[in-house]
mmCIF file of C-alpha atoms in Angstrom:
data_model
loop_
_atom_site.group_PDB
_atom_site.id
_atom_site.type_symbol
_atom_site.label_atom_id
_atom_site.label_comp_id
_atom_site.label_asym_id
_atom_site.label_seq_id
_atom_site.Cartn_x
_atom_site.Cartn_y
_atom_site.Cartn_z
ATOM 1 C CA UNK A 1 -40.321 38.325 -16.896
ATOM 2 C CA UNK A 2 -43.074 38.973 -14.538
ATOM 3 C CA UNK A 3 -42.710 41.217 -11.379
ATOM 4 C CA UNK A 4 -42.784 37.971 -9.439
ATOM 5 C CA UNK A 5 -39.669 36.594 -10.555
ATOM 6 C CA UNK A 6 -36.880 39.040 -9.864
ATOM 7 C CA UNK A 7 -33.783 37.673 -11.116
ATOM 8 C CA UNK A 8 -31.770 39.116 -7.818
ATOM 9 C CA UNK A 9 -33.580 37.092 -5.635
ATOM 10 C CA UNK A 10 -32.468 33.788 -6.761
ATOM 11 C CA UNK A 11 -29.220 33.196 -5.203
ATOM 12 C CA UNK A 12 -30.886 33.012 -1.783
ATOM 13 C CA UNK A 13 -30.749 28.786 -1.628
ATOM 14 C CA UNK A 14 -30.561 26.206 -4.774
ATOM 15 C CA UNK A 15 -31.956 23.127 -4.948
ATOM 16 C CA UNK A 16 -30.786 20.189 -7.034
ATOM 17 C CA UNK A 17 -33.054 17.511 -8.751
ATOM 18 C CA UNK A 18 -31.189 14.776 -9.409
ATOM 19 C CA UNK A 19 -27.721 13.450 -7.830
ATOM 20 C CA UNK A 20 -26.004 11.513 -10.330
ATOM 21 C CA UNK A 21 -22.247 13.114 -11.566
ATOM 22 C CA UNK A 22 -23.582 16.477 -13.657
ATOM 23 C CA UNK A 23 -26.224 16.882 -10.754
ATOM 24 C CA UNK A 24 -23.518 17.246 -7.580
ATOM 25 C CA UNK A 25 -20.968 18.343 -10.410
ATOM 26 C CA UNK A 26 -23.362 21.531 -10.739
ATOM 27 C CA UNK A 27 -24.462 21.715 -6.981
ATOM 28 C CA UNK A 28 -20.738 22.122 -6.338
ATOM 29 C CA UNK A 29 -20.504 24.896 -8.887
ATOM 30 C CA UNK A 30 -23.191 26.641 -7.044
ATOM 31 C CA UNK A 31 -22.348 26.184 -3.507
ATOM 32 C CA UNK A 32 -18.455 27.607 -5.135
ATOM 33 C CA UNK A 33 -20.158 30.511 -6.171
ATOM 34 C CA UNK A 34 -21.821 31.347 -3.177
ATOM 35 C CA UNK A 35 -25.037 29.989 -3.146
ATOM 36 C CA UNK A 36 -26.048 27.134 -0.406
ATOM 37 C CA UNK A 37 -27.414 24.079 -2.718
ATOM 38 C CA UNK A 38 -29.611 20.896 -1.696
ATOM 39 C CA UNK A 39 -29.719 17.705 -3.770
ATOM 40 C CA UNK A 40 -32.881 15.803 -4.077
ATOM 41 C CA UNK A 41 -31.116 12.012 -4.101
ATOM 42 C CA UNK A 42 -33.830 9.266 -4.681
ATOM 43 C CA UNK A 43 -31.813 7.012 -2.782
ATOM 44 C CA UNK A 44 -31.380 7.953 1.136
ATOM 45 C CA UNK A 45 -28.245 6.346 1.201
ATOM 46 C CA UNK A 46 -26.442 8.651 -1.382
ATOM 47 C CA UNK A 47 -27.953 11.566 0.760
ATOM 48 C CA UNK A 48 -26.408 10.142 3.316
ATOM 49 C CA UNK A 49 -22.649 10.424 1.532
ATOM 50 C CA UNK A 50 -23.565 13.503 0.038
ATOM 51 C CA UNK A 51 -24.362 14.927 3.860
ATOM 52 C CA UNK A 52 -21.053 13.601 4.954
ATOM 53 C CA UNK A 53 -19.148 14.823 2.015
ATOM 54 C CA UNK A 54 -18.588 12.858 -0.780
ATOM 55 C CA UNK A 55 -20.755 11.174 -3.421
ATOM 56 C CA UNK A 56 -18.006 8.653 -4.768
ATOM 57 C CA UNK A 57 -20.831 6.104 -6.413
ATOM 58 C CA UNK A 58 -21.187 9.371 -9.014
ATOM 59 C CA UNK A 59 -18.405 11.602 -8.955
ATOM 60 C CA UNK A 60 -14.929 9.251 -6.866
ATOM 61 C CA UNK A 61 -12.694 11.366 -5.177
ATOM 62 C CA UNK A 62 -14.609 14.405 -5.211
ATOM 63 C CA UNK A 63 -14.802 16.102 -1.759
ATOM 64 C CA UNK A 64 -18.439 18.363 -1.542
ATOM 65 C CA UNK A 65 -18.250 21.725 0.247
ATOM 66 C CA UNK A 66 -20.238 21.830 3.711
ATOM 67 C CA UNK A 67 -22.506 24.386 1.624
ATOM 68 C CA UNK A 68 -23.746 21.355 -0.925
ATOM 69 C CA UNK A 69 -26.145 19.174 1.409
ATOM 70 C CA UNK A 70 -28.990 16.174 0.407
ATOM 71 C CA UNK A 71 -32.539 14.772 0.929
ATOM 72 C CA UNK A 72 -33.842 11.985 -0.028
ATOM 73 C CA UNK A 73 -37.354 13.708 0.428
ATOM 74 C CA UNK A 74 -38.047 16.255 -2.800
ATOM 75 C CA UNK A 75 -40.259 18.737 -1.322
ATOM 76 C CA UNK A 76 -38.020 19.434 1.103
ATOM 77 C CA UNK A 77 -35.269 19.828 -0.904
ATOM 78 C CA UNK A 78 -37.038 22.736 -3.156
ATOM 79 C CA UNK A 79 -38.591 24.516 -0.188
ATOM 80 C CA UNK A 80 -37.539 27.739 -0.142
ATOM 81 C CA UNK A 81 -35.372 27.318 -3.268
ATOM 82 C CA UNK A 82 -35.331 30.864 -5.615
ATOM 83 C CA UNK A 83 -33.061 28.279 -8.059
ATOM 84 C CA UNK A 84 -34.073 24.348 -8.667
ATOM 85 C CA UNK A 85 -32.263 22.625 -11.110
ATOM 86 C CA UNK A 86 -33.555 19.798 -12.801
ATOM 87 C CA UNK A 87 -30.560 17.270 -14.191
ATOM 88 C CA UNK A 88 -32.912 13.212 -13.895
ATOM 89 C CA UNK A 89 -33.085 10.922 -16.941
ATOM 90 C CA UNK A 90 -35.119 12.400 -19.646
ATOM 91 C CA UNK A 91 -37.928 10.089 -20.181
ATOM 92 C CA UNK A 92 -38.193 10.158 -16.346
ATOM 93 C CA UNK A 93 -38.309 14.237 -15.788
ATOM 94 C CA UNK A 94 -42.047 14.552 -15.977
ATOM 95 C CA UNK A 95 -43.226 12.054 -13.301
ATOM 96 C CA UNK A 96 -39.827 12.865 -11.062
ATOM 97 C CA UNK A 97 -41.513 16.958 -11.086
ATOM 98 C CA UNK A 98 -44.701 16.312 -11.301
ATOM 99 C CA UNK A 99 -44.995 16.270 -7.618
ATOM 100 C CA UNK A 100 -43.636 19.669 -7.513
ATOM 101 C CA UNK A 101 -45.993 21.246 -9.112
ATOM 102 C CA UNK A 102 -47.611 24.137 -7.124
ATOM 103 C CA UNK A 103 -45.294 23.457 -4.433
ATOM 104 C CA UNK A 104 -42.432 25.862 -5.682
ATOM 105 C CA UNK A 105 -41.615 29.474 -4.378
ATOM 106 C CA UNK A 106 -43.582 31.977 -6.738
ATOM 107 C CA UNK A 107 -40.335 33.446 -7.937
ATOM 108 C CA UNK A 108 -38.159 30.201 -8.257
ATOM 109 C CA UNK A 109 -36.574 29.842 -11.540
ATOM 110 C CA UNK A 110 -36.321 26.555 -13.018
ATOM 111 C CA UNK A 111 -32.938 25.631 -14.712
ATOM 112 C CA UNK A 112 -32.832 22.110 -17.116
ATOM 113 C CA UNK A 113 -29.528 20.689 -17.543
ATOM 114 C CA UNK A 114 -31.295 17.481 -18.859
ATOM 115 C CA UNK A 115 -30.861 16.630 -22.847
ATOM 116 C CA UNK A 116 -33.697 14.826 -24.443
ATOM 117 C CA UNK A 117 -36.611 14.312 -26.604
ATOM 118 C CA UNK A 118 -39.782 13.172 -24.753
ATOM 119 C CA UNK A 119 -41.143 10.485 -26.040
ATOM 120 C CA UNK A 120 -44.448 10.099 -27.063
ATOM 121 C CA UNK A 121 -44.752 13.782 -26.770
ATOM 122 C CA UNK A 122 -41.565 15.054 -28.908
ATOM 123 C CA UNK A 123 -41.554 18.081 -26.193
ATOM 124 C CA UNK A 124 -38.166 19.536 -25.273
ATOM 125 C CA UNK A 125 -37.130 19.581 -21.414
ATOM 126 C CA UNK A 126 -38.083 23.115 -21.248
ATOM 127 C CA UNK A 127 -41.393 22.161 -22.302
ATOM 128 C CA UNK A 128 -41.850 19.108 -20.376
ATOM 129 C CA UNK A 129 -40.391 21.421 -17.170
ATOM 130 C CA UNK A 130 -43.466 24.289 -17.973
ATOM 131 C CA UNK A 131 -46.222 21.569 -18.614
ATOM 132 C CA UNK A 132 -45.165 19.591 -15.708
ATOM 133 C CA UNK A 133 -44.578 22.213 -13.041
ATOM 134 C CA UNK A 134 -47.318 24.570 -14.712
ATOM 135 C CA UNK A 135 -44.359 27.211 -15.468
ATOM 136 C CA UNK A 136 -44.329 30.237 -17.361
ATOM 137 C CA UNK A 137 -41.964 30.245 -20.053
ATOM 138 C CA UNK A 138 -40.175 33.057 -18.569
ATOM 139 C CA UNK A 139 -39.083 31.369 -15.852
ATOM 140 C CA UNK A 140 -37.543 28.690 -17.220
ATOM 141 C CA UNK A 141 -33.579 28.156 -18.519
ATOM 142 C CA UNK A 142 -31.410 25.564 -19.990
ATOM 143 C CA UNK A 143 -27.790 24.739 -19.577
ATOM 144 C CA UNK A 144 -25.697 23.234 -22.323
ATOM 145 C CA UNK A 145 -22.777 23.090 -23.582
ATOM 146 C CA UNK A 146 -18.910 20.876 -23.408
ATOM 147 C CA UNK A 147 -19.715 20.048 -19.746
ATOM 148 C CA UNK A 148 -18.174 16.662 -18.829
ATOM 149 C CA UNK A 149 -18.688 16.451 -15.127
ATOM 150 C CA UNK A 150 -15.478 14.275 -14.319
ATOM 151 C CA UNK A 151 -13.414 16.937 -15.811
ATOM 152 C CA UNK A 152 -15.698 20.095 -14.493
ATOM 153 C CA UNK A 153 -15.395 18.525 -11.077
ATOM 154 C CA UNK A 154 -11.785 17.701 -11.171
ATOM 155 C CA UNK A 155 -11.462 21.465 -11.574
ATOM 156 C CA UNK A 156 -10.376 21.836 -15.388
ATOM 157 C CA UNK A 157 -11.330 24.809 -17.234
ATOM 158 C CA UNK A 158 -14.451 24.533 -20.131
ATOM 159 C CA UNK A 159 -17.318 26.845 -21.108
ATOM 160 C CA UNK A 160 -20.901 26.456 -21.352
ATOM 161 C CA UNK A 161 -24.009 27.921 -22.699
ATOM 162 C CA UNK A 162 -26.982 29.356 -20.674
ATOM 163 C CA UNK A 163 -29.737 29.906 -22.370
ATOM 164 C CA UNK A 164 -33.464 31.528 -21.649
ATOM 165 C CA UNK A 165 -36.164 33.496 -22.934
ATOM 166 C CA UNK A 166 -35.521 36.335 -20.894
ATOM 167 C CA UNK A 167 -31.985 37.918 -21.404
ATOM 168 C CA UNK A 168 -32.076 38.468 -17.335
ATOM 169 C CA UNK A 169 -32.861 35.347 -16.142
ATOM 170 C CA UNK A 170 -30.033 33.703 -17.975
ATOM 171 C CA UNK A 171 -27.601 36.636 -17.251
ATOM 172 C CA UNK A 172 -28.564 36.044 -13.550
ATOM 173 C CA UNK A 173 -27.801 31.983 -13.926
ATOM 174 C CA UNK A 174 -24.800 32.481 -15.792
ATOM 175 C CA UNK A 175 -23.617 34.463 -12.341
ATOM 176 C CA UNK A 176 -24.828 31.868 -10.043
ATOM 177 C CA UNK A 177 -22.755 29.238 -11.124
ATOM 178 C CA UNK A 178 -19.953 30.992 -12.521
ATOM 179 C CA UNK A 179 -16.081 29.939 -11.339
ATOM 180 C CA UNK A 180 -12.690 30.590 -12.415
ATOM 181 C CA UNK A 181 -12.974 27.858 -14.393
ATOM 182 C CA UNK A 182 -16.476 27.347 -15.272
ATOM 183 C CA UNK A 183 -17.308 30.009 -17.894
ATOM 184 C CA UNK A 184 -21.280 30.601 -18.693
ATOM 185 C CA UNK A 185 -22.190 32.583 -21.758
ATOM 186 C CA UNK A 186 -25.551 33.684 -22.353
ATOM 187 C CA UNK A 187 -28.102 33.132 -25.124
ATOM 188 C CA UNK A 188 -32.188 33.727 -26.190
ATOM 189 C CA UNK A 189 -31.936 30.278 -28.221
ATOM 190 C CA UNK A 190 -34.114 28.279 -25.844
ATOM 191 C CA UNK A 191 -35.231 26.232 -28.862
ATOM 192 C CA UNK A 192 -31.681 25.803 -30.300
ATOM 193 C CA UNK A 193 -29.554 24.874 -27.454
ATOM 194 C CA UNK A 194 -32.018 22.083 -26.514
ATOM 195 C CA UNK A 195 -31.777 20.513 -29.394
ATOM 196 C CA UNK A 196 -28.114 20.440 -29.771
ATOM 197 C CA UNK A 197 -27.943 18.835 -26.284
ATOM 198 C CA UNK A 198 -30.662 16.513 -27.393
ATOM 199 C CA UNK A 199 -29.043 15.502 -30.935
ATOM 200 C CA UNK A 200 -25.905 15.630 -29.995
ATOM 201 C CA UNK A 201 -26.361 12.013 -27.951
ATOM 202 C CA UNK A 202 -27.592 10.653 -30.676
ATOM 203 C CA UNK A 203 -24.931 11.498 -32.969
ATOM 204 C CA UNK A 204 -22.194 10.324 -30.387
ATOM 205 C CA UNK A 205 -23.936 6.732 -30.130
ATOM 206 C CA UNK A 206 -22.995 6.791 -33.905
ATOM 207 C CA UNK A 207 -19.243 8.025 -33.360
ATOM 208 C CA UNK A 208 -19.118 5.219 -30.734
ATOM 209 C CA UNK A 209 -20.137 2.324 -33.266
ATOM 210 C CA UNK A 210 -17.677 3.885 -35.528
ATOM 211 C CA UNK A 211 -15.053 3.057 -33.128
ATOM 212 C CA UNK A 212 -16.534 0.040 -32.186
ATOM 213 C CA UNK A 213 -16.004 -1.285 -35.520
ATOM 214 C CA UNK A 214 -12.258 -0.300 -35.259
ATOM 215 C CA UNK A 215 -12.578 2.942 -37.612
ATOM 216 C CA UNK A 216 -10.155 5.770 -37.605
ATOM 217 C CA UNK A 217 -10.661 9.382 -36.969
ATOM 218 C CA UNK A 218 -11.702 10.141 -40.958
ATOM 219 C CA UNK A 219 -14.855 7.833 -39.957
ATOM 220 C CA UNK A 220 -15.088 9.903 -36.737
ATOM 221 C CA UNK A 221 -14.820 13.329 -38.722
ATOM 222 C CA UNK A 222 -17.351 12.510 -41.092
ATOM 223 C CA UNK A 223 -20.381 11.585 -38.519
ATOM 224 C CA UNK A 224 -19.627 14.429 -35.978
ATOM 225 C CA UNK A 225 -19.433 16.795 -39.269
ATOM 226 C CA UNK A 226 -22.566 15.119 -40.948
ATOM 227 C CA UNK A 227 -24.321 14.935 -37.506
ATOM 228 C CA UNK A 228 -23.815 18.510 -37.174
ATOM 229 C CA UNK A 229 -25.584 18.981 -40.135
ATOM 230 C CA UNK A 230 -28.328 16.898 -38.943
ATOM 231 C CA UNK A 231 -28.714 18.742 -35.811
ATOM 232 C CA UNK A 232 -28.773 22.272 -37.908
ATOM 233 C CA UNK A 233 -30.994 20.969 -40.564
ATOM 234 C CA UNK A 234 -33.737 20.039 -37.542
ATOM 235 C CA UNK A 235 -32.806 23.217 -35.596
ATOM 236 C CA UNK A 236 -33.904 26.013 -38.459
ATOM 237 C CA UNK A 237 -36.703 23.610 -39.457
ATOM 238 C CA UNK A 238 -37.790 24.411 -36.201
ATOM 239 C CA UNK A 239 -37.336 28.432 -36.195
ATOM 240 C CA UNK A 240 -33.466 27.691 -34.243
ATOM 241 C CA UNK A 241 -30.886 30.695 -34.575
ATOM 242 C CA UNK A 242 -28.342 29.218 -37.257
ATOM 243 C CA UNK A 243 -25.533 30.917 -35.070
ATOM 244 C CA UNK A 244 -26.298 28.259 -32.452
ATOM 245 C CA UNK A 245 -25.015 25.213 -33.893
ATOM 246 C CA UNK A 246 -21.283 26.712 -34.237
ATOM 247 C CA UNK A 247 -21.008 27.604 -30.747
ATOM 248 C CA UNK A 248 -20.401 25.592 -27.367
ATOM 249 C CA UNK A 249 -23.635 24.401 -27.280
ATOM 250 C CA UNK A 250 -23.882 22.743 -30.516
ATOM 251 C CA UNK A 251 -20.422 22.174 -31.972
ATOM 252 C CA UNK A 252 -18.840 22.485 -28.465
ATOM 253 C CA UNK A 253 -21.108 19.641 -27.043
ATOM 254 C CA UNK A 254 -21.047 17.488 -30.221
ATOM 255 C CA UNK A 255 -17.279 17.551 -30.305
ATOM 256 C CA UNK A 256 -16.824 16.932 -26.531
ATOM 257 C CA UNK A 257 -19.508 14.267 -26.494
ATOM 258 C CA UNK A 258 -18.335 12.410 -29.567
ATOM 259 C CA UNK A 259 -14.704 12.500 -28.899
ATOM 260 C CA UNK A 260 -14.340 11.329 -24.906
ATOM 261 C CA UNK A 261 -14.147 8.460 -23.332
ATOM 262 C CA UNK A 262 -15.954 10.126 -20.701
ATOM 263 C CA UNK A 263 -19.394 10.137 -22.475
ATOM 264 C CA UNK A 264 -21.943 7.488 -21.607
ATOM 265 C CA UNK A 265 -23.267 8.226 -25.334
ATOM 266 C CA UNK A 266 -19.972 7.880 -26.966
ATOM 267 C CA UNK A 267 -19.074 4.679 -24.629
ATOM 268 C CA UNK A 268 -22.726 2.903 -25.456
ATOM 269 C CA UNK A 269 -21.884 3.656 -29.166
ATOM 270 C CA UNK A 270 -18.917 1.406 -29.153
ATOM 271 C CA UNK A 271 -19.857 -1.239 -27.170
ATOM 272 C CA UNK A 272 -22.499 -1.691 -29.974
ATOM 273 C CA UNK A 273 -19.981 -1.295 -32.355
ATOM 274 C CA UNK A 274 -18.105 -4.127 -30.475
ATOM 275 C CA UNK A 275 -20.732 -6.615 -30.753
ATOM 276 C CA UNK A 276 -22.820 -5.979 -27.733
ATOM 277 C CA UNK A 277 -26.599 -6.277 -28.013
ATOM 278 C CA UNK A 278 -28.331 -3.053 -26.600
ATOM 279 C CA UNK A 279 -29.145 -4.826 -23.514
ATOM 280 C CA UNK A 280 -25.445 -5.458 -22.097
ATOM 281 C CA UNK A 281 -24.158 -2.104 -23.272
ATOM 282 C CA UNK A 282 -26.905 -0.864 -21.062
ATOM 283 C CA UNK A 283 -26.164 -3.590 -17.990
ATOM 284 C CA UNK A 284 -21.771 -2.414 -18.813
ATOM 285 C CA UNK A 285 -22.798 1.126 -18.731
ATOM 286 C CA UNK A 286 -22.403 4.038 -16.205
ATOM 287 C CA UNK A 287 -25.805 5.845 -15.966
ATOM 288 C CA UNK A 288 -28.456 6.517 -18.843
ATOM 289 C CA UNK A 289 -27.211 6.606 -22.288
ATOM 290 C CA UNK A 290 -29.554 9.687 -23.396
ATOM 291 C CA UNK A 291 -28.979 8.897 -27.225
ATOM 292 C CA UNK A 292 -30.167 5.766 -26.525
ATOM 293 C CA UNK A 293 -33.407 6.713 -24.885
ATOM 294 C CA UNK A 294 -34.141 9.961 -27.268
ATOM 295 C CA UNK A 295 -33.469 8.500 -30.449
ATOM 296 C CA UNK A 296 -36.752 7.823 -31.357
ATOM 297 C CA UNK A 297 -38.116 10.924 -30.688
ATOM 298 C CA UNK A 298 -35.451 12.629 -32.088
ATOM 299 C CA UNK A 299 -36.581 10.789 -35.255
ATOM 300 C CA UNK A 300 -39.765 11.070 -35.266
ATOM 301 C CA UNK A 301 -39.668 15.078 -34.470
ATOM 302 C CA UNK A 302 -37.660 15.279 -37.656
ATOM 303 C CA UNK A 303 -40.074 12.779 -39.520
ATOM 304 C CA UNK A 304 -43.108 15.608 -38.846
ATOM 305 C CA UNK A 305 -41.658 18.180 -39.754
ATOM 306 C CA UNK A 306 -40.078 16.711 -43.196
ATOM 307 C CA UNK A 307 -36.573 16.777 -42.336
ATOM 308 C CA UNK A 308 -33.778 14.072 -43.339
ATOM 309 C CA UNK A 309 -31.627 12.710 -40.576
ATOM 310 C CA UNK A 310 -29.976 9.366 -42.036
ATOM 311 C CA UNK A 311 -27.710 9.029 -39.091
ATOM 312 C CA UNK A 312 -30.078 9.401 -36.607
ATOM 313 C CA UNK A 313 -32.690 6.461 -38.085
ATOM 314 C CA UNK A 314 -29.373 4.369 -38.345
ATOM 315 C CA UNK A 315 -29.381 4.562 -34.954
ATOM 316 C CA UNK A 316 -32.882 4.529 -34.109
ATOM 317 C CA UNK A 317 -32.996 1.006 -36.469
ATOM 318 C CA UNK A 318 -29.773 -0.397 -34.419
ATOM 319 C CA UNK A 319 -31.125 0.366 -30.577
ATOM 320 C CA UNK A 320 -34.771 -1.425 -31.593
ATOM 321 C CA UNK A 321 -32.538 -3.917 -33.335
ATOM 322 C CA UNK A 322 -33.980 -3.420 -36.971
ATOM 323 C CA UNK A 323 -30.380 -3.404 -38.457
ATOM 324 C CA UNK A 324 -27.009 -4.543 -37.544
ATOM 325 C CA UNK A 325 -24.176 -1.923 -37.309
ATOM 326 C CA UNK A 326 -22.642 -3.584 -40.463
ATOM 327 C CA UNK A 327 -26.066 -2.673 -42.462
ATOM 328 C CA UNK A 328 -25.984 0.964 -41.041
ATOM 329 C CA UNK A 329 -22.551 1.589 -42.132
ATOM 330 C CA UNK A 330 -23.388 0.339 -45.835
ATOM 331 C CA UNK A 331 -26.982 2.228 -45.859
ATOM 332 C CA UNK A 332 -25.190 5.315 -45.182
ATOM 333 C CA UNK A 333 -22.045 4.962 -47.553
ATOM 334 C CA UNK A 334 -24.393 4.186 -50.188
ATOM 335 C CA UNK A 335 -26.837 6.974 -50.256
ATOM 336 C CA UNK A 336 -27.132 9.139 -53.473
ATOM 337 C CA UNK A 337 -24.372 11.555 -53.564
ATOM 338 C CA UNK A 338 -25.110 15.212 -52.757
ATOM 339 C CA UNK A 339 -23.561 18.594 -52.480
ATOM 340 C CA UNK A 340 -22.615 19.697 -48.798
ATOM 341 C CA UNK A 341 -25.044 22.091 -47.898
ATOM 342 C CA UNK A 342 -27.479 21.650 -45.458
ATOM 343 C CA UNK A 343 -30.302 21.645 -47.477
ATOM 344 C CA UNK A 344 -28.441 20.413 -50.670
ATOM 345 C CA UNK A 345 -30.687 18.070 -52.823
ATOM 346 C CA UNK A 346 -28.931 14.641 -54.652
ATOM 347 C CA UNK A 347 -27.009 14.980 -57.885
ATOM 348 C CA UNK A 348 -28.557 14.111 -60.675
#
């Protein structure tokens, strides 16, 4: 990491990009820890709660610490900032920081706690954070991991995953937000992590149409274990640390996601299993569905570099409503048998 960027110099103010229920979830983690935190709202009226102490549209019942304030007005919110933490929709995050760029302290470190695919691009957030903002590599980390923000917030105990290039940087993160019950482990798996976040949505919007179709928890078992594979399969295509995908970030997430009723992915899933058209699952849901939105890259990352992901087209072809959920289900039971490996080819 350069000179520039000393890791001990970030705890001196945070700011928050984004102020939906992970966003002040993780400004409140902060701001526990020590660390005085600003959230960039886009809205001035959830500033406005947020400055007198709640953010109840996001996160009900949740009372904010004096230390966790909000702006509606982005540069301020960054100025000065040694941390700024990006958490906006996915396919939003390069025209939300693009009007940061050059504006940032010269040793801020930029955490992503987004999970997503560009589209068009097929860049991870860490890439889309570096080409927007103009960022070394270096000075760039990702969070990830079983991080539900109703339950973090609510005080229950979980672990996450805090990943960068630079050994220091994420060892310094992992401090920052670090709680009795908020428990960061570190990792050099920039590459890995971000994909697990990133598959992992997709994989729950298929564990939700399970349900949605009234399956049991065999069905269940069999798409989180086959999306794993999915998700490892892309990951060491890529040049991903196998280790990855067993730990919080990749099986962590994936079972957390899959299995709540607490996930936006999990909760679009079975409203499309219930008959809903993509449009009113979106109109019934709380926030962005990320599956939803990074599908199709998803898919089409895999398609370049030659990798199969059956569950993740059967969801691609059911959000752009080129199959029904019924014709998913019977596309994927009847595939040629295989062994279970990762890379295991059909039986003869």
């Amino acid at each position: 990491m350069s000179a520039a960027a000393r890791p001990q110099d970030l705890a001196r103010r945070a700011a928050v990009i984004g102020a939906g229920a992970w966003g002040t979830t993780f400004a409140r983690l902060l701001a526990g820890a020590g660390t005085p935190t600003v959230i960039w709202a886009r809205r001035p009226e959830i500033a406005d709660e947020i400055n007198a102490g709640t953010n109840d549209r996001y996160l009900p019942g949740i009372r904010l610490p004096e230390t966790v304030t909000a702006t509606a007005d982005i540069r301020e919110a960054v100025a000065g900032a040694g941390l700024v933490v990006a958490v906006v929709p996915s396919q939003t995050a390069r025209s939300v920081l693009a009007p940061l760029r050059g504006v940032l302290d010269d040793d801020a470190v930029v955490v992503s706690l987004m999970k997503g695919v560009e589209a068009g691009t097929g860049l991870r957030m860490s890439q889309v954070i570096a080409d927007a903002l103009d960022l070394p590599a270096d000075r760039i980390a990702v969070v990830s991991g079983p991080n539900l923000a109703d339950e973090i917030a609510a005080g229950q105990p979980t672990a996450t995953v805090v990943a960068a290039q630079d050994e220091a940087v994420a060892a310094r993160v992992a401090a920052l937000c670090a709680t009795g019950t908020f428990r960061p482990y570190t990792n050099t798996d920039v590459l890995g992590v971000e994909l697990c976040g990133a598959v992992k949505n997709v994989i729950a919007l298929a564990v939700g149409i399970t349900t949605g179709r009234g399956f049991g928890d065999n069905s269940k078992a069999t798409v989180i274990t086959r999306g794993l594979v999915e998700i490892t399969r892309l990951g060491i295509a890529l040049g991903a640390s196998p280790e990855t995908f067993a730990g919080l970030a990749g099986m962590g997430d994936l079972v957390a996601t899959c299995s709540s009723p607490l996930s936006r992915n999990q909760t679009f899933g079975r409203r499309l299993g219930e008959g809903m058209s993509v449009d009113q699952a979106a109109a019934a849901s709380r926030g962005v569905a990320e599956g939803a939105k990074s599908a199709r890259a998803v898919l089409d990352l895999a398609t370049a570099h030659g990798v199969d992901m059956p569950i993740t087209a059967g969801v691609v072809a059911v959000v752009e409503g080129t199959a029904t959920v019924e014709e998913i289900s019977d596309a994927l039971l009847s595939r040629p048998r295989k062994a279970e490996g990762v890379n295991a080819a059909p039986l003869a």
